Each structure stands twice: as structure tokens, then as C-alpha cells.
PDB file of C-alpha atoms in Angstrom:
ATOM      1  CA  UNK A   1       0.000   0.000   0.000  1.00 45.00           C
ATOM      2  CA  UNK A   2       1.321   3.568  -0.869  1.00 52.00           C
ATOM      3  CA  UNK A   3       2.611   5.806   1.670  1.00 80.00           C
ATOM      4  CA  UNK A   4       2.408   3.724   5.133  1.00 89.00           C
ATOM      5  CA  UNK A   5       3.709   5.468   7.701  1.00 89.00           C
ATOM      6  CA  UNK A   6       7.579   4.302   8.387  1.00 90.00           C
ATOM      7  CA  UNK A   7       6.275   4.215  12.311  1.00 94.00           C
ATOM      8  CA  UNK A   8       3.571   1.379  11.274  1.00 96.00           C
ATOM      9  CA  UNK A   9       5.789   0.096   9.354  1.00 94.00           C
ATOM     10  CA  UNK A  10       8.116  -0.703  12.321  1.00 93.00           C
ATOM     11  CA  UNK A  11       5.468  -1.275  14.802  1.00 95.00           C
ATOM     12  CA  UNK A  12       4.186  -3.789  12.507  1.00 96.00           C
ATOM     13  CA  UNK A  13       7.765  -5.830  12.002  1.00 95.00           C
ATOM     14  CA  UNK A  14       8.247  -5.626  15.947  1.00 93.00           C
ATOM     15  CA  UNK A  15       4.776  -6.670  17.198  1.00 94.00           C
ATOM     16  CA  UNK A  16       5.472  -9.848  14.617  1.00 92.00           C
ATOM     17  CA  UNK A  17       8.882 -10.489  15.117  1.00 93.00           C
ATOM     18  CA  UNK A  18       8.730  -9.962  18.975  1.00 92.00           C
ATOM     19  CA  UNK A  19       4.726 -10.149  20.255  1.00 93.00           C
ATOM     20  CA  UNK A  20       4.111  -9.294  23.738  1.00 93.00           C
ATOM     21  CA  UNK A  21       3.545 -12.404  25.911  1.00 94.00           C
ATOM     22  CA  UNK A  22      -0.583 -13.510  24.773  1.00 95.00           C
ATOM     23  CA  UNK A  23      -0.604 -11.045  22.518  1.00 96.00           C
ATOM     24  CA  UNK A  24      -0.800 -11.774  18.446  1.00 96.00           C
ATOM     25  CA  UNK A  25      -1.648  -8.886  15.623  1.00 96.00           C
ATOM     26  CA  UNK A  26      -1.199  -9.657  12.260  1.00 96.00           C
ATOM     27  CA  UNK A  27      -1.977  -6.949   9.110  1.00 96.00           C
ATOM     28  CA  UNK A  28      -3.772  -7.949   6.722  1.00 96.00           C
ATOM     29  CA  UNK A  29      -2.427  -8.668   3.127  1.00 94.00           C
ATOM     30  CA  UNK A  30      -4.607  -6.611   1.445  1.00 94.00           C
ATOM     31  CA  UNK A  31      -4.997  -3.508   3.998  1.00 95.00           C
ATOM     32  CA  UNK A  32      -1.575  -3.109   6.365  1.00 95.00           C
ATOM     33  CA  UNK A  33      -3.677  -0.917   8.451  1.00 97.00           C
ATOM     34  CA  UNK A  34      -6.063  -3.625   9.657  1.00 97.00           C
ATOM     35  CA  UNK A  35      -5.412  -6.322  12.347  1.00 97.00           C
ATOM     36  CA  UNK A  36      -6.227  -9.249  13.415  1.00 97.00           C
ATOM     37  CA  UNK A  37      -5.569  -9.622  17.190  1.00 97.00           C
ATOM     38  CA  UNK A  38      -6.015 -12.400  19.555  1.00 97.00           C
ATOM     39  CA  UNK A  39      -5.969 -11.766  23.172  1.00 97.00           C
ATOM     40  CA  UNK A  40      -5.111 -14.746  25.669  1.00 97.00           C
ATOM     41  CA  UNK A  41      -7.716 -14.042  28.903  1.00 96.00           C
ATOM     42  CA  UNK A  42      -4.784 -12.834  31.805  1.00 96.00           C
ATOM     43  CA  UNK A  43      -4.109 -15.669  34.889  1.00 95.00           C
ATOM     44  CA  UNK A  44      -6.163 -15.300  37.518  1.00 95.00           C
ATOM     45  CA  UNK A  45      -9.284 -13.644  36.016  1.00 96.00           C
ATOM     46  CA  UNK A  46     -12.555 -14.840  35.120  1.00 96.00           C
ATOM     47  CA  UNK A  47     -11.178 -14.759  31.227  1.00 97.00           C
ATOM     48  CA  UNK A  48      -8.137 -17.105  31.747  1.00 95.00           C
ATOM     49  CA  UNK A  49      -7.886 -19.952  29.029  1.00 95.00           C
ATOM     50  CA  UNK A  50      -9.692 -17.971  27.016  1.00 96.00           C
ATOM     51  CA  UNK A  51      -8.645 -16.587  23.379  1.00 97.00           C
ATOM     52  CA  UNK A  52     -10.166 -13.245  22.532  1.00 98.00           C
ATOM     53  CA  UNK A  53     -10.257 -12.350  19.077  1.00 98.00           C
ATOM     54  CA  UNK A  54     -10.354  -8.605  17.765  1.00 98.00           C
ATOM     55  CA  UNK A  55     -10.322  -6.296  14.930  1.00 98.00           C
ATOM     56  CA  UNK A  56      -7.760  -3.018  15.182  1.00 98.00           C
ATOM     57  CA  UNK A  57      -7.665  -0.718  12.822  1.00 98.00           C
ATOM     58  CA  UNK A  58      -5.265   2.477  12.318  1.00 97.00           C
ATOM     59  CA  UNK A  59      -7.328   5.280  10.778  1.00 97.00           C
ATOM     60  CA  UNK A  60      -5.558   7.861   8.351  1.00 95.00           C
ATOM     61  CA  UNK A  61      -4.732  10.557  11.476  1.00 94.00           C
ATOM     62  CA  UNK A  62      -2.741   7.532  13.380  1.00 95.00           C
ATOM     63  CA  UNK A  63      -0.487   8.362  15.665  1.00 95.00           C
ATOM     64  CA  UNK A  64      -2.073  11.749  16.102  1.00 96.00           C
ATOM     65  CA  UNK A  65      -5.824   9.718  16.736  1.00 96.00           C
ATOM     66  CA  UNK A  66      -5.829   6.262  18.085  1.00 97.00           C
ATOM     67  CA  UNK A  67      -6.304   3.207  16.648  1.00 98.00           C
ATOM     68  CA  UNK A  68      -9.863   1.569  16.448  1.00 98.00           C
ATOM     69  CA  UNK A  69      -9.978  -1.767  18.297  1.00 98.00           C
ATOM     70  CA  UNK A  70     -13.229  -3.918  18.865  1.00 97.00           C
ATOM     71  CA  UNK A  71     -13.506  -7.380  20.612  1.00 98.00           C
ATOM     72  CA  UNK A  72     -15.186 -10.089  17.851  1.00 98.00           C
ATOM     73  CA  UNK A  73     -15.567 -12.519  20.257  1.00 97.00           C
ATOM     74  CA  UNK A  74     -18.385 -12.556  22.681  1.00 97.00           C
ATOM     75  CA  UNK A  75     -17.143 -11.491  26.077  1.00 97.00           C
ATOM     76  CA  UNK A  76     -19.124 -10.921  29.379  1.00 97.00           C
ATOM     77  CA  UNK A  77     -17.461  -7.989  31.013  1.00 96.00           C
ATOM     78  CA  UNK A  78     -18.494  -4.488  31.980  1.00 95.00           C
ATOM     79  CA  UNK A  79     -16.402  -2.082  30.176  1.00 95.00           C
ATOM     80  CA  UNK A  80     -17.199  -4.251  26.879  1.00 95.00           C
ATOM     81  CA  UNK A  81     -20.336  -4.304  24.926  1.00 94.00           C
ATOM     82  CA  UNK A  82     -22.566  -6.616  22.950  1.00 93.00           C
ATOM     83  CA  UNK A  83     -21.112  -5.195  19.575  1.00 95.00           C
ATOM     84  CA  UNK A  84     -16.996  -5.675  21.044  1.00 96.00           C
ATOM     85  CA  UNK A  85     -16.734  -2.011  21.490  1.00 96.00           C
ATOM     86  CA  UNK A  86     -14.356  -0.944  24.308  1.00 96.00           C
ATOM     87  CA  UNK A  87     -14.693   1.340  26.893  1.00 94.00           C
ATOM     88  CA  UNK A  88     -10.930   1.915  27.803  1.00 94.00           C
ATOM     89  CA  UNK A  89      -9.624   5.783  28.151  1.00 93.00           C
ATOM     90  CA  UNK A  90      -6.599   5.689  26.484  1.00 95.00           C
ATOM     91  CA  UNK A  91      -8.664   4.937  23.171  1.00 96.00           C
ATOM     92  CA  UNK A  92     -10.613   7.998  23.703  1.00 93.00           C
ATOM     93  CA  UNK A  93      -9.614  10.939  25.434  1.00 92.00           C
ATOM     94  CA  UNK A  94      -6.485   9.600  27.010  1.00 94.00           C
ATOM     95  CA  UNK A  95      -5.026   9.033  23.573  1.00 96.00           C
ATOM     96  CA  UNK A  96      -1.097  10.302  23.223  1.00 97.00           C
ATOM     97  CA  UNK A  97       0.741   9.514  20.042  1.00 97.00           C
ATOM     98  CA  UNK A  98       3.484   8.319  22.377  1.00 96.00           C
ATOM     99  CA  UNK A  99       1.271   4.745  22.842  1.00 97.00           C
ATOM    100  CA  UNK A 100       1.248   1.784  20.224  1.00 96.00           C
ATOM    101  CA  UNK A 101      -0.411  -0.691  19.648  1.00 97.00           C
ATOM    102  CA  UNK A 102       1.444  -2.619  21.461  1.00 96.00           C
ATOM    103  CA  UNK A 103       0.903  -0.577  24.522  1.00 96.00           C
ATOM    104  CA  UNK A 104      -3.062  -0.323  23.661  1.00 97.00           C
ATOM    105  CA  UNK A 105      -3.217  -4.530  23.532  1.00 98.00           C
ATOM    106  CA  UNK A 106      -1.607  -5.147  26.696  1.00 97.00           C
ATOM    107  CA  UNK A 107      -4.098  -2.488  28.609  1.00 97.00           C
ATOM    108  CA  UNK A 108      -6.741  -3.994  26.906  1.00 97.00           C
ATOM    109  CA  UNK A 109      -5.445  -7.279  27.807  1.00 97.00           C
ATOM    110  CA  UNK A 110      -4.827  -5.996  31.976  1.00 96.00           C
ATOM    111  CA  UNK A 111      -8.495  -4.460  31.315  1.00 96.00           C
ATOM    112  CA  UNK A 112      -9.898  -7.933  31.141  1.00 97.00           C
ATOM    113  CA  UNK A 113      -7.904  -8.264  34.496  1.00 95.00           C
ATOM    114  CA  UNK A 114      -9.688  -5.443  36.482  1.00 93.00           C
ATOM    115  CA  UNK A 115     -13.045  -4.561  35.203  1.00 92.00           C
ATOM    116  CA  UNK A 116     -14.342  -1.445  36.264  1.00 88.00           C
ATOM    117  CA  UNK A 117     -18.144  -1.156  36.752  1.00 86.00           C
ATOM    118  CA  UNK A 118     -18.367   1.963  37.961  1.00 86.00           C
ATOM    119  CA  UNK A 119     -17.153   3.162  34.146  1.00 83.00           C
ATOM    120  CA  UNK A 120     -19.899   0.517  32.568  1.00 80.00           C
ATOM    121  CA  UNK A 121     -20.708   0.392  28.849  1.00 84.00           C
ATOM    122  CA  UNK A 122     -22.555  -2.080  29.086  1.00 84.00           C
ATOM    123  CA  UNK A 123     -24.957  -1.407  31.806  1.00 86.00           C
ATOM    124  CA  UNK A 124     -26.656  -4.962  32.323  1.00 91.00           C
ATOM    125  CA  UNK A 125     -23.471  -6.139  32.871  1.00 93.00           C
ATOM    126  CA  UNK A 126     -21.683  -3.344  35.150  1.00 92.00           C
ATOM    127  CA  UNK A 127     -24.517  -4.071  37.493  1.00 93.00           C
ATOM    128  CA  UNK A 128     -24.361  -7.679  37.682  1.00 95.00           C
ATOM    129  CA  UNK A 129     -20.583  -7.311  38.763  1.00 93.00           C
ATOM    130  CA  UNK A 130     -21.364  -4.510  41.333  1.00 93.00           C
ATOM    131  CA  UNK A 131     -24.732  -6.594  42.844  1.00 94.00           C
ATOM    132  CA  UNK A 132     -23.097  -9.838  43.025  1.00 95.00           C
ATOM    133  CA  UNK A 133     -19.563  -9.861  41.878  1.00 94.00           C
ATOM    134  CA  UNK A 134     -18.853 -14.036  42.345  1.00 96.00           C
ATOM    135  CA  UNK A 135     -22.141 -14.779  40.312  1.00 96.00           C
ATOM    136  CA  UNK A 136     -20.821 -12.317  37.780  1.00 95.00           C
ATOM    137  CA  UNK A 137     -17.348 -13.635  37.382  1.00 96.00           C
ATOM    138  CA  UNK A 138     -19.288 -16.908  37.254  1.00 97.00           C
ATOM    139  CA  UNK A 139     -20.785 -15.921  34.382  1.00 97.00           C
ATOM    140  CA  UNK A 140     -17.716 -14.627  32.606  1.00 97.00           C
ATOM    141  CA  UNK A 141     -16.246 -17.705  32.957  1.00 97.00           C
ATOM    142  CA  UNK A 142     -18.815 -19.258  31.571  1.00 97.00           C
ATOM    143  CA  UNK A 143     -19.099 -17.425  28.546  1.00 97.00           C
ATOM    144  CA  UNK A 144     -15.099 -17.371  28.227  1.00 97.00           C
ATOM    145  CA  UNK A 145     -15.455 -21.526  28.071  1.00 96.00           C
ATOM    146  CA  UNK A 146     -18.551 -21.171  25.505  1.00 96.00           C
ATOM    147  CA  UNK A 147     -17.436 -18.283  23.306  1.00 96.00           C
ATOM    148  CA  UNK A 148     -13.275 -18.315  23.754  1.00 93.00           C
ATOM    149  CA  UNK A 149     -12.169 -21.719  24.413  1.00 89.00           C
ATOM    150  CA  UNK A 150      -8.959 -21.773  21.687  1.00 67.00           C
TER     151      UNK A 150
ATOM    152  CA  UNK B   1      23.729   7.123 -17.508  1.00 84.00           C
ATOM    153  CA  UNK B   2      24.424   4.796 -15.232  1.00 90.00           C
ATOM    154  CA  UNK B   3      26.403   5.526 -12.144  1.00 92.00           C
ATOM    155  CA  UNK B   4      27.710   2.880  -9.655  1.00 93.00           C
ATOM    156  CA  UNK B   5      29.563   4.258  -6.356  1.00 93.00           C
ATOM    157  CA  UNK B   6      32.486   2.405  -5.525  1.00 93.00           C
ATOM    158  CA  UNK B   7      33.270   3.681  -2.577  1.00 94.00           C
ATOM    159  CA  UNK B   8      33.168   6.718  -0.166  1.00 92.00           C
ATOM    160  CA  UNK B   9      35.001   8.264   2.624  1.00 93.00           C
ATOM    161  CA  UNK B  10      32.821   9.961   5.683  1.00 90.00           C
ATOM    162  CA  UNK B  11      34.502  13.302   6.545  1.00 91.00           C
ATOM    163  CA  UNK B  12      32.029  14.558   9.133  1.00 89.00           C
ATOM    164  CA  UNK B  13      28.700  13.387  10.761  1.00 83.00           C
ATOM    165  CA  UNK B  14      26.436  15.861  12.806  1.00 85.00           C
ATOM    166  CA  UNK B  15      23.675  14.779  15.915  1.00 84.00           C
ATOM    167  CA  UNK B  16      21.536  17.143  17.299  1.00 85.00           C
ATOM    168  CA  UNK B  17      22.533  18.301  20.580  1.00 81.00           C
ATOM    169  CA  UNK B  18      19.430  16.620  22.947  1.00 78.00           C
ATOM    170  CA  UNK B  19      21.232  17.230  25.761  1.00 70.00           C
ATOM    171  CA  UNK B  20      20.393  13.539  26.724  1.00 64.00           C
ATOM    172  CA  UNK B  21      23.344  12.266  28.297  1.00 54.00           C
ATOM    173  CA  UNK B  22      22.535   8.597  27.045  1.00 54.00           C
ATOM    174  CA  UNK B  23      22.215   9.648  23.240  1.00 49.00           C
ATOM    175  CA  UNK B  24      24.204   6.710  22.668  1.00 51.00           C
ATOM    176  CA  UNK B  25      22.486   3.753  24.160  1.00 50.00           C
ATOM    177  CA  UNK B  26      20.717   1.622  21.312  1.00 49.00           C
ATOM    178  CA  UNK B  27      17.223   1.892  23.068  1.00 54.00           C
ATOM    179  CA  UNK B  28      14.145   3.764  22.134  1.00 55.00           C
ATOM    180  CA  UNK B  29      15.790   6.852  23.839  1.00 57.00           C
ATOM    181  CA  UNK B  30      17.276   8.674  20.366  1.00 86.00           C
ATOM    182  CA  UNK B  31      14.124   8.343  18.546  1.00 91.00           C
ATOM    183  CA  UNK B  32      11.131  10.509  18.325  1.00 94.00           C
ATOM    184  CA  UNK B  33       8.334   9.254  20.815  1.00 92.00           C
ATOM    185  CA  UNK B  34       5.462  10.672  18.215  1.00 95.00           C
ATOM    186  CA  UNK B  35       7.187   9.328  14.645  1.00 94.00           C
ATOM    187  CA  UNK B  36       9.424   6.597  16.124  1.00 92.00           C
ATOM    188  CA  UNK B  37      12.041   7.634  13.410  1.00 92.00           C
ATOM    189  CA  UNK B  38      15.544   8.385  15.029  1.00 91.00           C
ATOM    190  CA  UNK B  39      16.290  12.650  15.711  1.00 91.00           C
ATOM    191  CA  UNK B  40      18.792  12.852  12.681  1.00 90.00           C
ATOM    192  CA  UNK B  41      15.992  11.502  10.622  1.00 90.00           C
ATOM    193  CA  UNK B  42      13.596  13.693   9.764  1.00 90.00           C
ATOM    194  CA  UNK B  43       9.583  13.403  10.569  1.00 92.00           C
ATOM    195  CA  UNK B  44       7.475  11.671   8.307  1.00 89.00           C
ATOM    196  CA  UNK B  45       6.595  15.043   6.408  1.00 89.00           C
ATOM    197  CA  UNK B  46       9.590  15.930   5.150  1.00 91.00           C
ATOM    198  CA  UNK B  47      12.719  14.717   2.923  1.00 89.00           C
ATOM    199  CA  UNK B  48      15.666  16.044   4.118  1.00 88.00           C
ATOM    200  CA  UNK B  49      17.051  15.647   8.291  1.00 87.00           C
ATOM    201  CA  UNK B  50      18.600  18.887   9.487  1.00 85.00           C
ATOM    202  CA  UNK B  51      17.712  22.407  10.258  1.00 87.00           C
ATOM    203  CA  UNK B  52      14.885  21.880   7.760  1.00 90.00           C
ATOM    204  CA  UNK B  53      13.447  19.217   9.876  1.00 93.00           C
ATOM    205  CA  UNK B  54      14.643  21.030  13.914  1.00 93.00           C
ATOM    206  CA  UNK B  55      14.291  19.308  17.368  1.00 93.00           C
ATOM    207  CA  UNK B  56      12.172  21.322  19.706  1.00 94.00           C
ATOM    208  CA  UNK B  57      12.568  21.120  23.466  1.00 93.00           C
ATOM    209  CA  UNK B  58       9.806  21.043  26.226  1.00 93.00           C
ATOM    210  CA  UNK B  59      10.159  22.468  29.624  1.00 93.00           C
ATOM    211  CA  UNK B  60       9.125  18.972  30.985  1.00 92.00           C
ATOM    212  CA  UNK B  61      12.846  17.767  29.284  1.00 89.00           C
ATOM    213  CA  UNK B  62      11.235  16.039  26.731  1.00 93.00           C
ATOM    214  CA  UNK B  63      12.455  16.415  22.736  1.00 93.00           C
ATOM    215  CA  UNK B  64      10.493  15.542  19.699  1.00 94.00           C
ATOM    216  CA  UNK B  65      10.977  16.355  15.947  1.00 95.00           C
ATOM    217  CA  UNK B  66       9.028  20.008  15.966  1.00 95.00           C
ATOM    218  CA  UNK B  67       6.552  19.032  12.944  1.00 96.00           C
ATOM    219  CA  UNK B  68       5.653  15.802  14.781  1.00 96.00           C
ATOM    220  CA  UNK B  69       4.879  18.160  17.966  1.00 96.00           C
ATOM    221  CA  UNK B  70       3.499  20.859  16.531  1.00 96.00           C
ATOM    222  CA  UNK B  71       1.081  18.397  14.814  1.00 96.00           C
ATOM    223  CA  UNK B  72       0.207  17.032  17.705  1.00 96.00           C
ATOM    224  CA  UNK B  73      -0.900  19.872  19.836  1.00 96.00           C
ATOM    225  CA  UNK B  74      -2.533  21.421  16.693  1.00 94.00           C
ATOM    226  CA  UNK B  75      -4.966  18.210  17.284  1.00 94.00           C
ATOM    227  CA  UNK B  76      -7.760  19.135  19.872  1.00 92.00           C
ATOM    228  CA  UNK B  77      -7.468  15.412  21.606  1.00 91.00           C
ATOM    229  CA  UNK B  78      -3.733  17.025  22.259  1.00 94.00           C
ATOM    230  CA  UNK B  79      -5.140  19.274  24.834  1.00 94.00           C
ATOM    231  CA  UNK B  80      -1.990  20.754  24.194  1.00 95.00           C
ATOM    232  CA  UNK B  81      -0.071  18.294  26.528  1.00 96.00           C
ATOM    233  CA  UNK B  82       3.137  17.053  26.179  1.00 97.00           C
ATOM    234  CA  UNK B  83       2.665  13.020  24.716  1.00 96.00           C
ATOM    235  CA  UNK B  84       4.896  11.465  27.151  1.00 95.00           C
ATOM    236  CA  UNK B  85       4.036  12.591  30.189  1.00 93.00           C
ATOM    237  CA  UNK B  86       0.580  14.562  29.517  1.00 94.00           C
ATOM    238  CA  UNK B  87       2.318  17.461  31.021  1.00 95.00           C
ATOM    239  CA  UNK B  88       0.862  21.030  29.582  1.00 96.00           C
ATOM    240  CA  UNK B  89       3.617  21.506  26.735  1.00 96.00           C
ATOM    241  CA  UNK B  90       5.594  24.519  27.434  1.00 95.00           C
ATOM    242  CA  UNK B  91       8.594  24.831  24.812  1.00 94.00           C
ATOM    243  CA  UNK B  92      11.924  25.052  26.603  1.00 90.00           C
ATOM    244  CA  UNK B  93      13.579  28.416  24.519  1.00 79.00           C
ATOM    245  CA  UNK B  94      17.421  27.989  25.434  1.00 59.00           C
ATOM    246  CA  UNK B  95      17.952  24.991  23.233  1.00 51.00           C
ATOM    247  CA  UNK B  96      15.641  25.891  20.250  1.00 47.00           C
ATOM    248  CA  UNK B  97      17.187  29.347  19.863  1.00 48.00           C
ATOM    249  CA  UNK B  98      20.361  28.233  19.409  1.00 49.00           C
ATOM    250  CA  UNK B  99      20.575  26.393  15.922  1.00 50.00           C
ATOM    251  CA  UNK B 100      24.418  26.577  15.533  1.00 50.00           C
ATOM    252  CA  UNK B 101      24.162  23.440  18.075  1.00 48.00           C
ATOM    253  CA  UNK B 102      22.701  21.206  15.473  1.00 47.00           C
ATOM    254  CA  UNK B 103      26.108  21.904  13.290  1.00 42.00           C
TER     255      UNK B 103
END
């Protein structure tokens, strides 16, 4: 593709070459500005054994805007909703060009380790976890076995 | 035409003057945090490194090529804060005013 960004570029070689640990992104042949990410659920959280998959895309403005991630596979958790879309700051307001993807993936990744209802997007779910947090989890886990099981 | 080069002899280099005092080590520390391309390079909107393509110098310590900066806090998401440490970006003046550094 004409005129990718020498930062993608390297971002791109490095995140193959070298992924961070449960992390995979790969670019697509046909559009170098569009991932495919898989997300290992972290140790220790309702998500573990689980394989998230996702969609990330760099828009034209990238680094100065950040990228566009959403979760494909189905995931019970309340900063997530029931189309993937991510409620995480550094994607919105928080953005700095001085992030990567690489940086964005592993807070989504320690995301999945520390949900935070009191920030919901998807409401149904947010209060679940802050009425009964072990029935919640239990239900994360289920849905992690159903939806994510590699 | 066709011209092959055989050989050459390097009679000078040049590094901008960061004042980091680790400019050497072969870590992400000599490279623009917003571009990712080393400071000698130039950012991604122009051709040729040098004073055509200057450093600029934040209060907070931290150096990025000035286009990549400038771009940046030109963005209203920048809230014109400094991208590494979210600091509000004051330009440092001693450094940037003195261009015979960079030769």
C-alpha cells in the first residue's frame, strides 16, 4: 500500500517479530492498516484460558488519533459491549501519540484483568458485577469456556 | 547514464545536541516518541534531516521532531499536553534558539 507510515511500518515488524507475551496482531495482506488480534484471557481472572479475538484498525490521522480496536468474540465484562466495542480511556480521550499498539493490547489485555463497573458500557453487565460480583465472574467464565475456548 | 559508487570516505557526521546524556544507548531513547524515526531523521513530512526538519525542546525535558509536535498539539485530543508525560507543553527556549548546536 502507498505511503504507510515508516512508524507502522516498524510497529508492525516488531509486534510480529517480537509479540508481547498472549498477545498476536497480524496486518492484513490486502490492507496493512487492519489487524487481526487475539488476546489470551490474563491468569487469575474470570477470562483465563480464554482466546479473545479482535479487529484493530489504524485510521488515516494515526499516531495523532488512536487506533480503532473492537472485541469479535463474545465477552461478558463491563467495560465491553454486545457489539466488542471498548470502553478503555486511552482509546478515547487519554489518547497520546506516544502509545502503540502494542501498549493499547496489553491495557486492553490488563483491562480484562480489572473490570471497572463503575465506568460501565454495558450497563446490564456493570450491574451484575457490582450486585453480586462471584455470580458475575461466574458468568464470565462461563461465557469465556462457551465463546473463547482456543 | 548509469552511475555505480564504488566507494566513499565519511569526513564529518552531525547529531543534534538533545542534551540527553545517554544519546548513545541503542534503546528507544534517540528516537522521536510521536514518529518513532531516530532525531537525525527527519519526521514523516519531510525529505531532508537537518535544520529543515529542527528538534524542539519542552520544559518537561522532553524532545520531539518540531513538525511531529506541533502536529500534535494542533490536534484538539492534544489538549496541548506534552505526549509522554501529559504534562501542559511549554517549549523550553534555550535549546531551540540556538541552531548553531545542530552543526
Amino acid at each position: 500500500m502507498a505511503g504507510l507510515p515508516k512508524r507502522i511500518i516498524k510497529e508492525t515488524e516488531r509486534l510480529v517479530a517480537d509479540p508481547a507475551p498472549g498477545i498476536t496482531a497480524l496486518p492484513h495482506e490486502d490492507n496493512l492498516r487492519y489487524f487481526d488480534v487475539t488476546i489470551q484471557g490474563p491468569d487469575g481472572s474470570p477470562f483465563a484460558n480464554g482466546v479473545f479475538r479482535a479487529e484493530l484498525f489504524l485510521p488515516e490521522e494515526y499516531p495523532m488519533a488512536p487506533p480503532k480496536v473492537r472485541f469479535l468474540t463474545k465477552i461478558y465484562h463491563p467495560n465491553i459491549d454486545k457489539l466488542g466495542r471498548i470502553c478503555l480511556d486511552i482509546l478515547k480521550d487519554k489518547w497520546s501519540p506516544a502509545l502503540q499498539i502494542r501498549t493499547v493490547l496489553l491495557s486492553i489485555q490488563a483491562l480484562l484483568s480489572s473490570p471497572n463497573p463503575d465506568d460501565p458500557l454495558a450497563t446490564d453487565v456493570a450491574k451484575h458485577y457490582k450486585e453480586n460480583e462471584k455470580d458475575a465472574q461466574r458468568v464470565s467464565r462461563e461465557w469465556t469456556e462457551k465463546y473463547a475456548s482456543a | 547514464m548509469k552511475v555505480h559508487v564504488k566507494n566513499w570516505h565519511a569526513i564529518a557526521q552531525w547529531r543534534w545536541d538533545t542534551g540527553a546524556a545517554d544519546a548513545d544507548d541503542d534503546g528507544e531513547g534517540d528516537v522521536c516518541g510521536i514518529c518513532r524515526v531516530p532525531y537525525e531523521g527527519c519526521c514523516p513530512s519531510c525529505k531532508m534531516p537537518g535544520d529543515d526538519c529542527p528538534l524542539i525542546w519542552g520544559e518537561c525535558s522532553h524532545v520531539f521532531h518540531m513538525h511531529c509536535l506541533l502536529q500534535w498539539i494542533g490536534t484538539s485530543s492534544s489538549k496541548q499536553q506534552c505526549p509522554m508525560d501529559r504534562r501542559p507543553w511549554v517549549t523550553a527556549e534555550r535549546k531551540v534558539d540556538r541552531t548553531n548546536n545542530a552543526r
